[in-house]
CSV table of C-alpha atoms in Angstrom, one decimal:
chain,number,residue,atom,x,y,z
A,1,MET,CA,-155.8,46.0,-50.8
A,2,ILE,CA,-156.1,49.1,-53.0
A,3,ASP,CA,-158.8,50.5,-50.7
A,4,PHE,CA,-156.8,49.7,-47.6
A,5,GLN,CA,-153.9,51.7,-49.0
A,6,SER,CA,-156.0,54.9,-48.8
A,7,THR,CA,-157.0,54.4,-45.2
A,8,GLN,CA,-155.4,54.1,-41.8
A,9,LEU,CA,-154.5,50.5,-42.9
A,10,LEU,CA,-151.9,51.9,-45.2
A,11,ASN,CA,-149.1,49.4,-45.5
A,12,ALA,CA,-150.7,47.1,-43.0
A,13,THR,CA,-149.5,44.2,-45.1
A,14,VAL,CA,-145.7,43.9,-45.4
A,15,TYR,CA,-144.2,43.4,-48.9
A,16,SER,CA,-140.5,42.9,-48.9
A,17,SER,CA,-137.7,41.6,-51.1
A,18,THR,CA,-138.5,38.1,-50.0
A,19,THR,CA,-142.3,38.2,-50.3
A,20,GLU,CA,-142.6,36.9,-53.8
A,21,ARG,CA,-140.2,34.0,-53.1
A,22,GLN,CA,-142.1,33.0,-49.9
A,23,MET,CA,-145.4,33.1,-51.7
A,24,ALA,CA,-144.0,30.9,-54.5
A,25,LYS,CA,-142.9,28.4,-51.9
A,26,LEU,CA,-146.3,28.3,-50.3
A,27,ALA,CA,-148.0,27.9,-53.7
A,28,ALA,CA,-145.7,25.0,-54.6
A,29,LEU,CA,-147.2,23.1,-51.7
A,30,GLN,CA,-150.4,23.0,-53.7
A,31,PRO,CA,-152.8,23.2,-50.7
A,32,ARG,CA,-156.4,22.2,-51.2
A,33,THR,CA,-157.6,24.3,-48.2
A,34,LEU,CA,-156.5,27.7,-47.1
A,35,ALA,CA,-157.7,29.2,-43.7
A,36,ILE,CA,-157.1,32.6,-42.3
A,37,MET,CA,-157.3,33.6,-38.7
A,38,HIS,CA,-160.5,35.6,-38.7
A,39,GLY,CA,-162.4,34.6,-41.8
A,40,SER,CA,-163.8,32.0,-44.1
A,41,SER,CA,-161.7,29.1,-45.3
A,42,PHE,CA,-161.1,28.5,-49.0
A,43,ALA,CA,-161.3,25.0,-50.6
A,44,GLY,CA,-160.0,24.5,-54.0
A,45,ASP,CA,-156.8,25.2,-55.9
A,46,GLY,CA,-154.9,26.8,-53.1
A,47,GLY,CA,-151.7,27.1,-55.2
A,48,ASN,CA,-153.4,29.1,-57.8
A,49,ALA,CA,-155.1,31.3,-55.2
A,50,ILE,CA,-151.7,32.0,-53.5
A,51,ARG,CA,-150.2,32.9,-56.9
A,52,ASN,CA,-153.1,35.2,-57.7
A,53,LEU,CA,-152.7,36.9,-54.2
A,54,ALA,CA,-148.9,37.2,-54.8
A,55,SER,CA,-149.5,38.9,-58.1
A,56,ALA,CA,-152.0,41.3,-56.6
A,57,MET,CA,-149.7,42.0,-53.7
A,58,LYS,CA,-146.8,42.8,-56.0
A,59,GLU,CA,-149.0,45.1,-58.1
A,60,VAL,CA,-150.4,47.0,-55.2
A,61,LEU,CA,-147.7,46.9,-52.6
A,62,GLY,CA,-144.5,46.1,-54.5
A,63,ASN,CA,-143.7,49.7,-55.4
A,64,THR,CA,-144.4,51.1,-52.0
A,65,ARG,CA,-141.3,49.7,-50.3
């Protein structure tokens, strides 16, 4: 994410006042598999993975909006 912020992909991922709450709702579902549209799937503790992503998003993108 940090690298993207210094390229044409600047702010390609939206971070708004509701992002943290929505990510917490997704993490609470405790998924065991996460799949993205164009990439590998993740199998494991999906709730923890989402919480880690939410934390990174807040750190990198939270102050840009």
